[in-house]
């Protein structure tokens, strides 16, 4: 065995110790590591046996100093940096070692093995090991800034990536003797926390990004969460060490809320969260059966369907590990993931989502394709009767609900509704058709050298979508309602609940407004189950929330719909016969998607009404529930209410849970769109400081327009504004935003994709629309004059 080994040779850890081995691995990964060699444990043994250093080592140092003026000597113990004991800081590191001092420095490091603090550490850890030491001899780089990065923070939130950074050499950071700036980031590089302890920021934004991406790549290669010592000199990054973090961590999960946040933005109630998880499970299981899955295959897929949706810190996310498994289980395999992200956005870059063996066999592929071809060929003949059946099912449910007279029956019926198959598995199949159509068009365009952006113009339907029907009737209603009627409606006292308009409408009818009352009643009957954030069951719709309805009507009368179109299609494309067929079919599937989305809202409302009915009955039956508000009854999920009905949860526990969970009702948190996180940890409030980068995104409805920005956190905020000629800027939208969207010159959204609801409605309304504009609501302020080009996705503040 040699007394030293070069950096380029990965050696057994017994020869070079933990630090030496990690540095050799870094070199093999082409990391920016300063030149070094490792003095092996054989040299340590020789020194302790002979009382002197071998001549071979002297020769190696002589050669190394010919190209390096000063070096650093660092101990590299056998067994250090493992998961049981790190030995951190126990052995000597000596910097600024010159040619005439290397011998005494090396001996000093060897002698540190026998120090009292080492023996105390061994006793504390109950370790009985032979202490063998290698030493790393490394060219010293006098960096201008340095520090330590942890790819998993040692303290909560452990999901975060943590950096300590200081000016000067890194030993002061490791020892705790330097003033450090502390940073926490998501693994996507979004800033969570920054604590400044230096007169100026240590790291530039570019250095932060480079350091994070480099470190995560090395963590992936290392196979474990790691801490990394680094430094910068003249803008160049150097890596001095990598080692595993010596503590266990909960696994990270890959979460994305695009386009889920269109339906369930912000904080969600415990009732809605559990219901949505179950709904996705049921619907995807239905879709698998429709496409021919059965037996063991269905059992495997069902385990993923149950985990498609996660509720993290009161917010809903797609769980990508299981969503990807489901997408791979369709014809097309891996390509489905790419097409799905084109449809809904939200792709995590630089991350490896865990894989599951769900890819179809050849026989399964043939059978599934046969089912899809049959369903696609008979698309209209299958989906139109499905919509008719939904109306019949809705009427059946309403009739059944009328017969429920007590809270126990309401609770049982709630569980029945949640478990009851509704046939919505067909909507998943329809989304597969859109995904396949979009994939085919973009592939064929690419082969012809045509930009994928040209697909955008082709997705606008010829006849409109059902999502616009409420808008058409609402606009007619607003036009017909007189100012005196709206004023009287506004002054009336109406409390949100099951039937809040009854007395007011009776009084207005007597007061000569029978015709207007009838028009309002007709609108509420047809579309009153819609609201902002309408798929969150706790969001009371227009028919149950008169304050919102009156506010919306009053705002709409002051902000009439635009009649001038600024829609500007891109360059026309000559389509082949197959492309024309594909465009026609994809448009039909998109229209069906919006129609079934409208129906989904109707069924969700039936469930919402059952919860309201249950709450009303509980208050009537037991005075202890009188302390509860309408929203409190959404603080328990349906399984917990069922446990209460069956006597497994005492009323005292139920009321205690309601009180403990009330914060969800007032919680106003900005949730990350994409994040790798521990599911049980609170999500970070991201740093919202605007950057100087350009404002741009993906154009999804072409056109160029100018207007005044109206920046909204919530659609309700719009109802306080009387801004004319405005461009709407928001984080995301849901279907009921259409009332506001239709009155804007343009739409800018932080979230969204080619087939997000924002994009579809923007195209149908012929309004220039740009989605995926990072930090739009921070970079743009209400009142800013904007010019937006929704063809190339560029936005200017002018």
Tab-separated table of N, CA and C in Angstrom, residues 334-397:
chain	number	residue	atom	x	y	z
A	334	UNK	N	-44.045	7.350	-20.832
A	334	UNK	CA	-43.329	8.543	-20.363
A	334	UNK	C	-43.775	9.807	-21.101
A	335	UNK	N	-44.144	9.683	-22.370
A	335	UNK	CA	-44.568	10.867	-23.136
A	335	UNK	C	-45.816	11.508	-22.541
A	336	UNK	N	-46.623	10.715	-21.845
A	336	UNK	CA	-47.836	11.261	-21.243
A	336	UNK	C	-47.520	12.330	-20.204
A	337	UNK	N	-46.395	12.143	-19.512
A	337	UNK	CA	-46.007	13.108	-18.480
A	337	UNK	C	-45.697	14.452	-19.128
A	338	UNK	N	-44.949	14.416	-20.232
A	338	UNK	CA	-44.631	15.655	-20.953
A	338	UNK	C	-45.903	16.325	-21.463
A	339	UNK	N	-46.808	15.531	-22.042
A	339	UNK	CA	-48.043	16.103	-22.580
A	339	UNK	C	-48.950	16.636	-21.472
A	340	UNK	N	-48.954	15.950	-20.331
A	340	UNK	CA	-49.762	16.408	-19.195
A	340	UNK	C	-49.278	17.770	-18.716
A	341	UNK	N	-47.970	17.943	-18.647
A	341	UNK	CA	-47.430	19.224	-18.214
A	341	UNK	C	-47.692	20.318	-19.256
A	342	UNK	N	-47.712	19.957	-20.531
A	342	UNK	CA	-48.086	20.946	-21.545
A	342	UNK	C	-49.526	21.388	-21.336
A	343	UNK	N	-50.337	20.460	-20.879
A	343	UNK	CA	-51.741	20.753	-20.656
A	343	UNK	C	-51.948	21.631	-19.428
A	344	UNK	N	-51.254	21.288	-18.322
A	344	UNK	CA	-51.574	21.966	-17.061
A	344	UNK	C	-50.399	22.733	-16.469
A	345	UNK	N	-49.190	22.612	-17.038
A	345	UNK	CA	-48.026	23.326	-16.505
A	345	UNK	C	-47.442	22.607	-15.303
A	346	UNK	N	-46.658	23.373	-14.479
A	346	UNK	CA	-46.194	22.877	-13.191
A	346	UNK	C	-45.111	21.836	-13.216
A	347	UNK	N	-44.172	21.902	-14.172
A	347	UNK	CA	-43.113	20.893	-14.214
A	347	UNK	C	-41.975	21.289	-13.296
A	348	UNK	N	-41.589	20.368	-12.393
A	348	UNK	CA	-40.436	20.578	-11.514
A	348	UNK	C	-39.181	20.246	-12.300
A	349	UNK	N	-38.273	21.200	-12.422
A	349	UNK	CA	-37.046	20.955	-13.181
A	349	UNK	C	-35.942	20.497	-12.245
A	350	UNK	N	-35.078	19.607	-12.759
A	350	UNK	CA	-33.915	19.179	-12.001
A	350	UNK	C	-34.224	18.222	-10.871
A	351	UNK	N	-35.412	17.647	-10.832
A	351	UNK	CA	-35.791	16.744	-9.749
A	351	UNK	C	-36.160	15.384	-10.319
A	352	UNK	N	-35.811	14.360	-9.576
A	352	UNK	CA	-36.116	13.004	-10.006
A	352	UNK	C	-37.252	12.452	-9.159
A	353	UNK	N	-38.423	12.409	-9.735
A	353	UNK	CA	-39.590	11.892	-9.033
A	353	UNK	C	-39.477	10.369	-8.978
A	354	UNK	N	-39.713	9.767	-7.804
A	354	UNK	CA	-39.625	8.296	-7.702
A	354	UNK	C	-40.505	7.594	-8.730
A	355	UNK	N	-40.003	6.499	-9.256
A	355	UNK	CA	-40.708	5.761	-10.307
A	355	UNK	C	-41.379	4.518	-9.730
A	356	UNK	N	-42.480	4.131	-10.358
A	356	UNK	CA	-43.176	2.897	-10.001
A	356	UNK	C	-43.417	2.091	-11.274
A	357	UNK	N	-43.439	0.792	-11.111
A	357	UNK	CA	-43.571	-0.110	-12.262
A	357	UNK	C	-45.040	-0.227	-12.667
A	358	UNK	N	-45.519	0.778	-13.385
A	358	UNK	CA	-46.929	0.757	-13.810
A	358	UNK	C	-47.077	0.760	-15.332
A	359	UNK	N	-45.976	0.696	-16.068
A	359	UNK	CA	-46.039	0.765	-17.534
A	359	UNK	C	-46.803	-0.441	-18.074
A	360	UNK	N	-47.623	-0.203	-19.073
A	360	UNK	CA	-48.450	-1.256	-19.665
A	360	UNK	C	-47.605	-2.308	-20.375
A	361	UNK	N	-48.040	-3.549	-20.287
A	361	UNK	CA	-47.461	-4.590	-21.131
A	361	UNK	C	-48.005	-4.400	-22.548
A	362	UNK	N	-47.457	-5.128	-23.498
A	362	UNK	CA	-47.921	-5.007	-24.888
A	362	UNK	C	-49.392	-5.370	-25.013
A	363	UNK	N	-49.799	-6.433	-24.315
A	363	UNK	CA	-51.201	-6.862	-24.382
A	363	UNK	C	-52.098	-5.791	-23.754
A	364	UNK	N	-51.679	-5.278	-22.595
A	364	UNK	CA	-52.462	-4.241	-21.936
A	364	UNK	C	-52.536	-2.975	-22.779
A	365	UNK	N	-51.446	-2.650	-23.474
A	365	UNK	CA	-51.436	-1.471	-24.345
A	365	UNK	C	-52.462	-1.623	-25.457
A	366	UNK	N	-52.491	-2.795	-26.082
A	366	UNK	CA	-53.449	-3.056	-27.165
A	366	UNK	C	-54.878	-2.948	-26.649
A	367	UNK	N	-55.135	-3.550	-25.480
A	367	UNK	CA	-56.496	-3.535	-24.930
A	367	UNK	C	-56.926	-2.112	-24.553
A	368	UNK	N	-56.011	-1.355	-23.948
A	368	UNK	CA	-56.348	0.012	-23.547
A	368	UNK	C	-56.562	0.899	-24.763
A	369	UNK	N	-55.682	0.764	-25.762
A	369	UNK	CA	-55.839	1.540	-26.989
A	369	UNK	C	-57.164	1.214	-27.677
A	370	UNK	N	-57.530	-0.065	-27.655
A	370	UNK	CA	-58.812	-0.466	-28.274
A	370	UNK	C	-59.978	0.220	-27.572
A	371	UNK	N	-59.897	0.283	-26.232
A	371	UNK	CA	-60.955	0.956	-25.467
A	371	UNK	C	-60.988	2.442	-25.790
A	372	UNK	N	-59.815	3.061	-25.865
A	372	UNK	CA	-59.748	4.494	-26.155
A	372	UNK	C	-60.245	4.802	-27.565
A	373	UNK	N	-59.891	3.962	-28.523
A	373	UNK	CA	-60.345	4.175	-29.904
A	373	UNK	C	-61.875	4.077	-29.964
A	374	UNK	N	-62.403	3.086	-29.279
A	374	UNK	CA	-63.874	2.928	-29.263
A	374	UNK	C	-64.529	4.145	-28.615
A	375	UNK	N	-63.972	4.600	-27.493
A	375	UNK	CA	-64.543	5.750	-26.792
A	375	UNK	C	-64.388	7.029	-27.612
A	376	UNK	N	-63.235	7.164	-28.284
A	376	UNK	CA	-63.005	8.346	-29.102
A	376	UNK	C	-63.900	8.378	-30.330
A	377	UNK	N	-64.065	7.228	-30.945
A	377	UNK	CA	-64.892	7.143	-32.149
A	377	UNK	C	-66.351	7.487	-31.836
A	378	UNK	N	-66.793	7.104	-30.640
A	378	UNK	CA	-68.173	7.352	-30.229
A	378	UNK	C	-68.260	8.492	-29.220
A	379	UNK	N	-67.342	9.446	-29.314
A	379	UNK	CA	-67.203	10.488	-28.294
A	379	UNK	C	-68.542	11.193	-28.022
A	380	UNK	N	-69.167	11.715	-29.057
A	380	UNK	CA	-70.425	12.439	-28.871
A	380	UNK	C	-71.527	11.516	-28.360
A	381	UNK	N	-71.578	10.311	-28.925
A	381	UNK	CA	-72.639	9.362	-28.558
A	381	UNK	C	-72.499	8.874	-27.122
A	382	UNK	N	-71.308	9.001	-26.556
A	382	UNK	CA	-71.079	8.582	-25.169
A	382	UNK	C	-71.232	9.752	-24.214
A	383	UNK	N	-70.645	10.913	-24.564
A	383	UNK	CA	-70.596	12.025	-23.626
A	383	UNK	C	-71.902	12.822	-23.552
A	384	UNK	N	-72.602	12.986	-24.654
A	384	UNK	CA	-73.855	13.735	-24.598
A	384	UNK	C	-74.912	13.020	-23.758
A	385	UNK	N	-75.083	11.695	-23.907
A	385	UNK	CA	-75.996	10.988	-22.994
A	385	UNK	C	-75.516	11.056	-21.539
A	386	UNK	N	-74.197	11.086	-21.358
A	386	UNK	CA	-73.641	11.202	-20.002
A	386	UNK	C	-74.095	12.502	-19.346
A	387	UNK	N	-74.075	13.608	-20.108
A	387	UNK	CA	-74.530	14.888	-19.570
A	387	UNK	C	-76.020	14.842	-19.232
A	388	UNK	N	-76.800	14.155	-20.074
A	388	UNK	CA	-78.240	14.019	-19.802
A	388	UNK	C	-78.473	13.190	-18.548
A	389	UNK	N	-77.671	12.158	-18.379
A	389	UNK	CA	-77.801	11.306	-17.202
A	389	UNK	C	-77.441	12.073	-15.934
A	390	UNK	N	-76.470	12.986	-16.039
A	390	UNK	CA	-76.107	13.792	-14.881
A	390	UNK	C	-77.300	14.608	-14.382
A	391	UNK	N	-78.088	15.143	-15.306
A	391	UNK	CA	-79.269	15.919	-14.916
A	391	UNK	C	-80.266	15.034	-14.166
A	392	UNK	N	-80.469	13.815	-14.659
A	392	UNK	CA	-81.390	12.891	-13.995
A	392	UNK	C	-80.883	12.525	-12.604
A	393	UNK	N	-79.568	12.267	-12.508
A	393	UNK	CA	-78.975	11.910	-11.214
A	393	UNK	C	-79.094	13.062	-10.229
A	394	UNK	N	-78.890	14.270	-10.734
A	394	UNK	CA	-79.001	15.462	-9.874
A	394	UNK	C	-80.419	15.588	-9.333
A	395	UNK	N	-81.412	15.386	-10.182
A	395	UNK	CA	-82.798	15.481	-9.736
A	395	UNK	C	-83.116	14.408	-8.698
A	396	UNK	N	-82.568	13.203	-8.881
A	396	UNK	CA	-82.772	12.113	-7.920
A	396	UNK	C	-82.196	12.490	-6.552
A	397	UNK	N	-80.992	13.063	-6.572
A	397	UNK	CA	-80.333	13.420	-5.318
A	397	UNK	C	-81.111	14.509	-4.589
